[in-house]
CSV table of C-alpha atoms (C1' of nucleotides) in Angstrom, one decimal:
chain,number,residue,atom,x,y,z
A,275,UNK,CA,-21.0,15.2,-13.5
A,276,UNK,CA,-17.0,14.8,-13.2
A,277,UNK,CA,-14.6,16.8,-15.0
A,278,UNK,CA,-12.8,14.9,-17.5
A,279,UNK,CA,-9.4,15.0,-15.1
A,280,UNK,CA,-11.6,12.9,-12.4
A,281,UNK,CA,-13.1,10.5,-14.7
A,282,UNK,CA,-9.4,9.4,-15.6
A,283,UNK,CA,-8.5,9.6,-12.1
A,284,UNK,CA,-10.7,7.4,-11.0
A,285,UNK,CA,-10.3,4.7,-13.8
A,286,UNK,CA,-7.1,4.8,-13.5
A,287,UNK,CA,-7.1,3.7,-9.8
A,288,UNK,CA,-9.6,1.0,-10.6
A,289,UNK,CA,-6.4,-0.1,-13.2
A,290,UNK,CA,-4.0,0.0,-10.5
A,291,UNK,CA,-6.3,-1.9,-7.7
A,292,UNK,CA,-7.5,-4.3,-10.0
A,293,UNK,CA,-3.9,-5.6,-10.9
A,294,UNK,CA,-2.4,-4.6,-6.9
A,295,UNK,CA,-1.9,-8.3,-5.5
A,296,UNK,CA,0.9,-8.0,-8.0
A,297,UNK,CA,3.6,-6.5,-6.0
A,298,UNK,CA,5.1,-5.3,-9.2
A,299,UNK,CA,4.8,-1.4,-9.9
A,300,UNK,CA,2.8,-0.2,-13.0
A,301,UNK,CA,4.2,2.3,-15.1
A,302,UNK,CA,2.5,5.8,-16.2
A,303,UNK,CA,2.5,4.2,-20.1
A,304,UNK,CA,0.7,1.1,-19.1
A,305,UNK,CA,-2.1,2.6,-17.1
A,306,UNK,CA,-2.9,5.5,-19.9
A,307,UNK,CA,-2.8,2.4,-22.5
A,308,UNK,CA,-5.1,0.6,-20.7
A,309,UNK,CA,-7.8,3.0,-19.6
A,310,UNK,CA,-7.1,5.3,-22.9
A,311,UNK,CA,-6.5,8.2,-21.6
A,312,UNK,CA,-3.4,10.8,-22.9
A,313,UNK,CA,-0.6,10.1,-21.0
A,314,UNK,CA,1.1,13.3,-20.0
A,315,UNK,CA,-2.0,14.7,-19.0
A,316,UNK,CA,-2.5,11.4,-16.9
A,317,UNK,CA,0.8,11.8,-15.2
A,318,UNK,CA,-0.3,15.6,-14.1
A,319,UNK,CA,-3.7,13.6,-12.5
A,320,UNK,CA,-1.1,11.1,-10.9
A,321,UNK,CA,0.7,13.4,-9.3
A,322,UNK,CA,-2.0,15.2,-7.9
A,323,UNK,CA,-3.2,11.3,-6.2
A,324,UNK,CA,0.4,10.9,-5.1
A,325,UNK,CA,0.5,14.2,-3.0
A,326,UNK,CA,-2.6,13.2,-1.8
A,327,UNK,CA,-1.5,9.7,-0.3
A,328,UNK,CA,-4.3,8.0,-2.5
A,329,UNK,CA,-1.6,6.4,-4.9
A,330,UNK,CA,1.7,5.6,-4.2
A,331,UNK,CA,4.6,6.0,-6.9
A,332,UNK,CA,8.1,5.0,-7.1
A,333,UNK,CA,10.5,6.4,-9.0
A,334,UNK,CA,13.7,4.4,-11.4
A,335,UNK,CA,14.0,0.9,-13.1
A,336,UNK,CA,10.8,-1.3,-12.3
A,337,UNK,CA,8.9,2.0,-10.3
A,338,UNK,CA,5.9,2.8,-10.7
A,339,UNK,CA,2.6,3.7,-9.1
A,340,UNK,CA,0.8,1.1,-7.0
A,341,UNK,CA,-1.7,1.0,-4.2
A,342,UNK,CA,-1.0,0.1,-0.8
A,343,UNK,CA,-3.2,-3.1,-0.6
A,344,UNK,CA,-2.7,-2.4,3.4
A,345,UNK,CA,-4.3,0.6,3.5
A,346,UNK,CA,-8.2,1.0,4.1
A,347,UNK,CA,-9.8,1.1,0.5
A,348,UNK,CA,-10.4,4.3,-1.0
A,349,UNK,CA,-13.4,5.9,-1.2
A,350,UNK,CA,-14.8,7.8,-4.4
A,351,UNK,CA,-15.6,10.8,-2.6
A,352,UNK,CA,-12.0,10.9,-2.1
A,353,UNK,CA,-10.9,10.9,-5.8
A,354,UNK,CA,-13.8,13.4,-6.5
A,355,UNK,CA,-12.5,15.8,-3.2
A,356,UNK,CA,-9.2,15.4,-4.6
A,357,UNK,CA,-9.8,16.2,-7.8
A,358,UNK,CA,-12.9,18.5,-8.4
A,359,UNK,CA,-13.6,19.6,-5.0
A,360,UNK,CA,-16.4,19.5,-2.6
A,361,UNK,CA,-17.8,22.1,-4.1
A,362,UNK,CA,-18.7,20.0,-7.4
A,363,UNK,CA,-20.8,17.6,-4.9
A,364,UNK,CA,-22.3,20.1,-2.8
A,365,UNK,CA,-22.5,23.3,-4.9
A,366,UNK,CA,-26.3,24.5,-5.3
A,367,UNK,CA,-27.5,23.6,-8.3
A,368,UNK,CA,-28.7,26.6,-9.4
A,369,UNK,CA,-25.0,28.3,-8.6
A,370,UNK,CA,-26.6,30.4,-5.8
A,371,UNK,CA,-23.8,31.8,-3.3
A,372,UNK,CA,-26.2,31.7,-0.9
A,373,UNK,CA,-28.4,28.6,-1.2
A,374,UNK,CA,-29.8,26.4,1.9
A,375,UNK,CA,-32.4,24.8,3.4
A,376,UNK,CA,-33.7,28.5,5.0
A,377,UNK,CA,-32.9,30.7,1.7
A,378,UNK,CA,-33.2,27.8,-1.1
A,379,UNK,CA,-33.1,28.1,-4.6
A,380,UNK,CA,-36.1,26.4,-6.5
A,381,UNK,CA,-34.9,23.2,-7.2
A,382,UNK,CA,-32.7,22.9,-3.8
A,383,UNK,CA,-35.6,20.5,-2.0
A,384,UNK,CA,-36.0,18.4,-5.2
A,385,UNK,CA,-32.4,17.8,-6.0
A,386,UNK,CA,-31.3,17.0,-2.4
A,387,UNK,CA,-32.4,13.2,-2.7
A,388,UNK,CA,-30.2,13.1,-5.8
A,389,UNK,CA,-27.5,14.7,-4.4
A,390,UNK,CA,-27.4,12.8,-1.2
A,391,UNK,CA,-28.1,9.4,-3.1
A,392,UNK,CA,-25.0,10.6,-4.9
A,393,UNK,CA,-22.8,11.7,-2.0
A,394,UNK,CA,-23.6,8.0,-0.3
A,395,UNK,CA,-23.1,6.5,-3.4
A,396,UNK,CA,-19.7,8.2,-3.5
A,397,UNK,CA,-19.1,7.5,0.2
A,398,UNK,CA,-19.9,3.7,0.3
A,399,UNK,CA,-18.3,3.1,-3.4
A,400,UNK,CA,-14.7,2.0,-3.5
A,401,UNK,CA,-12.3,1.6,-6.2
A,402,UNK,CA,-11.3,-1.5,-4.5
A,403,UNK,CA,-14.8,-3.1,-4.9
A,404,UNK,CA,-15.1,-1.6,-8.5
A,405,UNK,CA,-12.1,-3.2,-9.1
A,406,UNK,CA,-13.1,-6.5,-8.4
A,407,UNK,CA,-15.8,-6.3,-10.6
A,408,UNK,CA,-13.4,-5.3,-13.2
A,409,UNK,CA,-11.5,-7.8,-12.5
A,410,UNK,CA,-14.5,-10.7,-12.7
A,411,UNK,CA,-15.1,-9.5,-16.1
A,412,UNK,CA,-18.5,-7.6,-15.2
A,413,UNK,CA,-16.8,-3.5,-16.6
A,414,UNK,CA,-14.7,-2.8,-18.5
A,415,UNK,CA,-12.5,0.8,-18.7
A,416,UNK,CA,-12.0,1.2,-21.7
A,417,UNK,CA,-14.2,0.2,-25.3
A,418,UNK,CA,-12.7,-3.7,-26.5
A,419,UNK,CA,-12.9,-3.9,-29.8
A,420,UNK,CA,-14.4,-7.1,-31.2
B,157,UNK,CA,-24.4,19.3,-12.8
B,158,UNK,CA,-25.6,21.9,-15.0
B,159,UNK,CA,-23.3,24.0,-17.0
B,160,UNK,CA,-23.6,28.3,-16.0
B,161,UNK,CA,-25.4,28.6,-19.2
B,162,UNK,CA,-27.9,26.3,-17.9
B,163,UNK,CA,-28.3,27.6,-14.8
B,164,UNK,CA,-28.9,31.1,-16.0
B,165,UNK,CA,-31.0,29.3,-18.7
B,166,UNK,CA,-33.4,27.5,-15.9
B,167,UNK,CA,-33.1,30.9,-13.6
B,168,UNK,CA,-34.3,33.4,-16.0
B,169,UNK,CA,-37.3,31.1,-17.3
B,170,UNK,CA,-38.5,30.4,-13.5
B,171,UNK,CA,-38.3,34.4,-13.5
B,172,UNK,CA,-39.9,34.5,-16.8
B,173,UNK,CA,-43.0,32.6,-15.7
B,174,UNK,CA,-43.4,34.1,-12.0
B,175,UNK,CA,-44.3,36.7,-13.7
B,176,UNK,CA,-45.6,35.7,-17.2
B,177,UNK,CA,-49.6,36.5,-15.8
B,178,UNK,CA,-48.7,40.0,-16.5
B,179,UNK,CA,-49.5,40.8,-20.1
B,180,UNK,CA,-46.2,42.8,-20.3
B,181,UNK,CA,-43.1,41.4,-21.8
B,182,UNK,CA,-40.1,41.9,-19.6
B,183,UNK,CA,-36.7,43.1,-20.9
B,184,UNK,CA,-33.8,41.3,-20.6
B,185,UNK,CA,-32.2,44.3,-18.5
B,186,UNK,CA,-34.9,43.4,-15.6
B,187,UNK,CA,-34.4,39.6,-16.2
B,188,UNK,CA,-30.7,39.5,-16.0
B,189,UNK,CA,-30.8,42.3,-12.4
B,190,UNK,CA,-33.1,39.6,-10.8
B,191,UNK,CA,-32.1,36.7,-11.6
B,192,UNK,CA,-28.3,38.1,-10.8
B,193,UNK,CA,-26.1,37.0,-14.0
B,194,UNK,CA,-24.0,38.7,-16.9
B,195,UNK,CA,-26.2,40.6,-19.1
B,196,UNK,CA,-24.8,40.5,-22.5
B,197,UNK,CA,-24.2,36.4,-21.5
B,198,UNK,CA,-27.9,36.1,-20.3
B,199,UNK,CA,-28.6,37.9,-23.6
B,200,UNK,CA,-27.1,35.0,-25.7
B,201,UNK,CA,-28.8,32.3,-23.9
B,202,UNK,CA,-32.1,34.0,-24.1
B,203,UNK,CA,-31.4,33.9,-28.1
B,204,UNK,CA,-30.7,30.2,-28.1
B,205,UNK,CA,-34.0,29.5,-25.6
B,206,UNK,CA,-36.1,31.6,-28.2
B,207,UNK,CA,-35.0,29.6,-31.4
B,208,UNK,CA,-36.0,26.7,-29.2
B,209,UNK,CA,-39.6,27.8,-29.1
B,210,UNK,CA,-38.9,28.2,-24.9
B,211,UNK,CA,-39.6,31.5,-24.6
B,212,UNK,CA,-41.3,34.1,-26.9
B,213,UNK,CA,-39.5,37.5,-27.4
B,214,UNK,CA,-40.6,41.3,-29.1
B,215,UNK,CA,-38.6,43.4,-30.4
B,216,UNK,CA,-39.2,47.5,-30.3
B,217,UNK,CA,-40.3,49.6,-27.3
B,218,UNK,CA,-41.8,47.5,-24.4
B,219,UNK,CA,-40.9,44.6,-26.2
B,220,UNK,CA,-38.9,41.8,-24.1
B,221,UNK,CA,-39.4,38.1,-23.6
B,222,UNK,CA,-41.9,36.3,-22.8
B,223,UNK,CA,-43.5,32.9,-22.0
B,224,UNK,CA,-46.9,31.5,-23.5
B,225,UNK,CA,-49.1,31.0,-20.3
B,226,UNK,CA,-51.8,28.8,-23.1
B,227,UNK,CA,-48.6,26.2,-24.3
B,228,UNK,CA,-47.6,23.4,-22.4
B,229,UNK,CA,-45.4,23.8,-19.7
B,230,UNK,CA,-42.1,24.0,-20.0
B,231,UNK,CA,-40.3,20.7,-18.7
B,232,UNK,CA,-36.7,21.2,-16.7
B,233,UNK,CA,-35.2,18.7,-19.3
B,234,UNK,CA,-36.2,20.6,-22.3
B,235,UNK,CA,-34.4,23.4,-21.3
B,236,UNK,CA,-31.4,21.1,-20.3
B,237,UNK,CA,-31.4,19.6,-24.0
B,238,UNK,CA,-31.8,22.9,-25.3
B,239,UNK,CA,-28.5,24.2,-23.7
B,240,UNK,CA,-26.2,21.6,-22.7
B,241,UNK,CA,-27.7,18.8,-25.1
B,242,UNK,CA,-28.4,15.1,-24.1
B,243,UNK,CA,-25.0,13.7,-23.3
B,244,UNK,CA,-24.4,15.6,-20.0
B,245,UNK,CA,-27.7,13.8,-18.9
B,246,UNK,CA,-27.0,10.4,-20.7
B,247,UNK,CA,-23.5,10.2,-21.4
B,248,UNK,CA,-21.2,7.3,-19.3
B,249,UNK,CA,-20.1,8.7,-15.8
B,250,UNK,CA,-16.3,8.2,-16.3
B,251,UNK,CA,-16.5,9.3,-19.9
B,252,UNK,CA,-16.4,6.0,-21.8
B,253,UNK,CA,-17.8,6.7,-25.8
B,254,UNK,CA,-19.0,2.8,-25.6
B,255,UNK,CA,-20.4,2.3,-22.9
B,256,UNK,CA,-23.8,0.3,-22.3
B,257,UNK,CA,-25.3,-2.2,-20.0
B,258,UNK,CA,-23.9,-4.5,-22.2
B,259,UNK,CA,-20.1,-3.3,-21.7
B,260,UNK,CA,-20.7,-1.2,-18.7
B,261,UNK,CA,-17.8,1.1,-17.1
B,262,UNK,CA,-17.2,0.1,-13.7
B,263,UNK,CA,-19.9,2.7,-11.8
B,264,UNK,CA,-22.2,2.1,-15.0
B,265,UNK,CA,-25.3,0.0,-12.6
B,266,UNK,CA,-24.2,1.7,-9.3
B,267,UNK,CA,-24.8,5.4,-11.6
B,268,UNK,CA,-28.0,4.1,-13.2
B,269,UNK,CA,-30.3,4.3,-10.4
B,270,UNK,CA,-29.1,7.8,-9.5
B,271,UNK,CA,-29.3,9.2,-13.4
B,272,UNK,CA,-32.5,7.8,-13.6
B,273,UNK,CA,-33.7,9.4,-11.0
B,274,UNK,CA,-31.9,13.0,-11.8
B,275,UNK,CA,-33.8,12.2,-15.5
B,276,UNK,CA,-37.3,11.7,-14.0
B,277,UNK,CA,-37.0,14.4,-11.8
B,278,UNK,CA,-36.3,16.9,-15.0
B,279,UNK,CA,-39.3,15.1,-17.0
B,280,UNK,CA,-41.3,15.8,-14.2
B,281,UNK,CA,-40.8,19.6,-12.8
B,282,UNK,CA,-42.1,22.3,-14.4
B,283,UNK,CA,-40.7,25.6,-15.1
B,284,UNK,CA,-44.1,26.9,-14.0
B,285,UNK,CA,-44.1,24.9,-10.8
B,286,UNK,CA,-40.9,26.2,-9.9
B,287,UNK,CA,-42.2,30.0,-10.5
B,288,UNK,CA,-45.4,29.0,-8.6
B,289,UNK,CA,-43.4,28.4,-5.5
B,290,UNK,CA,-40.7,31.5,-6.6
B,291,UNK,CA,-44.1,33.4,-6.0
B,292,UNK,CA,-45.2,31.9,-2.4
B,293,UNK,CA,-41.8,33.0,-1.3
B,294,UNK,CA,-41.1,29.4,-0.7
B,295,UNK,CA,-37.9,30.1,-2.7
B,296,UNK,CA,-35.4,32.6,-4.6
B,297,UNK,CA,-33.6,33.5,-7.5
B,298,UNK,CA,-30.8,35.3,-6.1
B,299,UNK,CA,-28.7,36.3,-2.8
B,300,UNK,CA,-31.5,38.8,-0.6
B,301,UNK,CA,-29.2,40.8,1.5
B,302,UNK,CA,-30.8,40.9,5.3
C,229,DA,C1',-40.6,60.3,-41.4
C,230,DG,C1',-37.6,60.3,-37.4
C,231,DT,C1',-36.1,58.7,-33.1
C,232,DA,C1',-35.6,55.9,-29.2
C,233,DA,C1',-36.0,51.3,-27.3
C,234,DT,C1',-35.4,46.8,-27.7
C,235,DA,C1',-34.0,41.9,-29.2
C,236,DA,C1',-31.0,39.3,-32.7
C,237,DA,C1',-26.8,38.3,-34.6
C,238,DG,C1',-22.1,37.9,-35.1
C,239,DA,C1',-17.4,39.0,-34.1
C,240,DC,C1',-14.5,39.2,-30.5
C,241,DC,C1',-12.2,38.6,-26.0
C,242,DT,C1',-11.0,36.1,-21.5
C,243,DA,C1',-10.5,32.3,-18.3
C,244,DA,C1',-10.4,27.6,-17.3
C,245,DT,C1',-9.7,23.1,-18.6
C,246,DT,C1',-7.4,19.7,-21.2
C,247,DA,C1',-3.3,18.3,-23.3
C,248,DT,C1',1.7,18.2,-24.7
C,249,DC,C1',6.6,18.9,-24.3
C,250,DC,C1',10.9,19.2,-22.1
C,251,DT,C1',13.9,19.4,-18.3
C,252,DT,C1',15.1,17.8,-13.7
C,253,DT,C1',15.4,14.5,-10.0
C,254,DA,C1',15.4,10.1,-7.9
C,255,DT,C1',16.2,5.2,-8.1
C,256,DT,C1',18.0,1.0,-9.6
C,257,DA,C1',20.7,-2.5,-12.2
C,258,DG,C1',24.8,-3.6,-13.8
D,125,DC,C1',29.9,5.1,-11.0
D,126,DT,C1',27.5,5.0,-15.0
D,127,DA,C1',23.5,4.2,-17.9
D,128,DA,C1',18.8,3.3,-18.0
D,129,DT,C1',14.4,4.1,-16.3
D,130,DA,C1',10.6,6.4,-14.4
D,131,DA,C1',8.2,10.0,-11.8
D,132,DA,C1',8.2,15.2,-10.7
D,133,DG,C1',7.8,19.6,-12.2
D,134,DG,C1',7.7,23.6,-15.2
D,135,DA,C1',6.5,25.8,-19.5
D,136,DT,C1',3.5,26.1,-23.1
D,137,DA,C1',-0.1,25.0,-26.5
D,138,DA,C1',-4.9,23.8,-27.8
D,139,DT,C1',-9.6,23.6,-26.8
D,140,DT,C1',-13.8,24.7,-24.6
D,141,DA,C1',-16.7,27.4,-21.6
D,142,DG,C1',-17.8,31.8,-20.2
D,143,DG,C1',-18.5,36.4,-21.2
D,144,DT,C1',-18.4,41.2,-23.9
D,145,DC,C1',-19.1,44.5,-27.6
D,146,DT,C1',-20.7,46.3,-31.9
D,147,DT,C1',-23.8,46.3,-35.5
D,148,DT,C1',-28.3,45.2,-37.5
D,149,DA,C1',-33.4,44.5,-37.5
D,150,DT,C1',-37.8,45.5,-35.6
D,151,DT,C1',-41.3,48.1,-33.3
D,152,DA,C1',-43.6,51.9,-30.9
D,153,DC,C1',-44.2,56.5,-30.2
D,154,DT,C1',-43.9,61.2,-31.3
DNA sequence: AGTAATAAAGACCTAATTATCCTTTATTAG
DNA sequence: CTAATAAAGGATAATTAGGTCTTTATTACT
């Protein structure tokens, strides 16, 4: 569904919006500790978020990424944009150049209701609300061990 | 969605049975022209969808592949499981190994509804359905230039 | 029997993704 | 102004997915 690079991307968000009342900054370490992902690789995602104004990062003592808790939440359609592409959402399932309502390939009229229950999904979604759920206990990001 | 393996995997067999009323087998030369993708590549996968039981193949002189018009028919999902296995259809959305509806990731129930739906919709079509509209020209296989 | 046609099998190559390492740059505390 | 800290950026390595090539086995037709 999501390449590996967007899966951390977007838990890693959730991480940051579930602890951004905290005005403090989180650090590159913390945020691959706590939604296990490798951490140089994570820092390669982060930067990508950071040119794309949906993380913001400061650098020195006590910097950090963080999430402007002014800003209108983000979407999930913008972490998958940002990371995989449209293409990845709205890509013919069959991998036909040329596939569309008028020339469609076999499965294009059967997998549109997926794909559009997936693209609202991923419009209405935001890592703000998922983070809130995090947050009350009801996900978790990353396996606890008993 | 579907790895290119998969794709070429479902395109070929759709191709396969538009045509699998004619007693003759068809090479994988003809298969891999109409259906538009690498030969030798389409080759392998066609190896993989045989040991499977998928698709029947002869060797020799006017040998080719073929598709058993008296066995069942073929199910989207079994050629999904055959190629890119269960997980890409089951596994967690943001790649968590333990993840459940008991310790759900954060899109876990938001992702259910959609999966499920993407997982009936495989149990459901047919590969033979598919190549019965293929055949009504309600659909194609590859780019028709104008 | 011999030859051509075909799939099967395995070794091999290439490109993309995933992941690591190291250096540079910016920021801050003292 | 210096040392510490942390992100940014570049280079590179490892892994996986995608794809090719060569050899072998099988069959049909002279």
């Amino acid at each position: 569904m999501f390449s590996k690079a967007c899966k951390y991307a977007i838990r890693a968000l959730i991480y940051l919006a579930s602890r951004s009342e905290e005005p403090e900054k989180t650090g590159l370490r913390e945020i691959a500790a706590e939604i296990d992902s490798p951490e140089a690789f994570t820092a390669k995602i982060m930067q990508i978020l950071s040119k794309q104004n949906l993380v913001n990062s400061a650098k020195g003592p006590h910097g950090g990424f963080f999430i402007d808790t002014h800003a209108p939440e983000i979407k999930l359609i913008d972490v998958v944009k940002a990371i995989d592409g449209t293409q990845s959402i709205y890509g013919c399932g069959l991998g036909l150049k040329s596939c569309s309502e008028t020339e469609p390939c076999p499965i294009h009229h059967e997998f549109s209701a997926i794909r559009n229950g997936l693209a609202n999904l991923l419009k209405e979604q935001t890592i703000q609300q998922l983070a809130r759920e995090l947050k009350a206990g009801k996900s978790v990001l990353k396996h606890h061990l008993n």
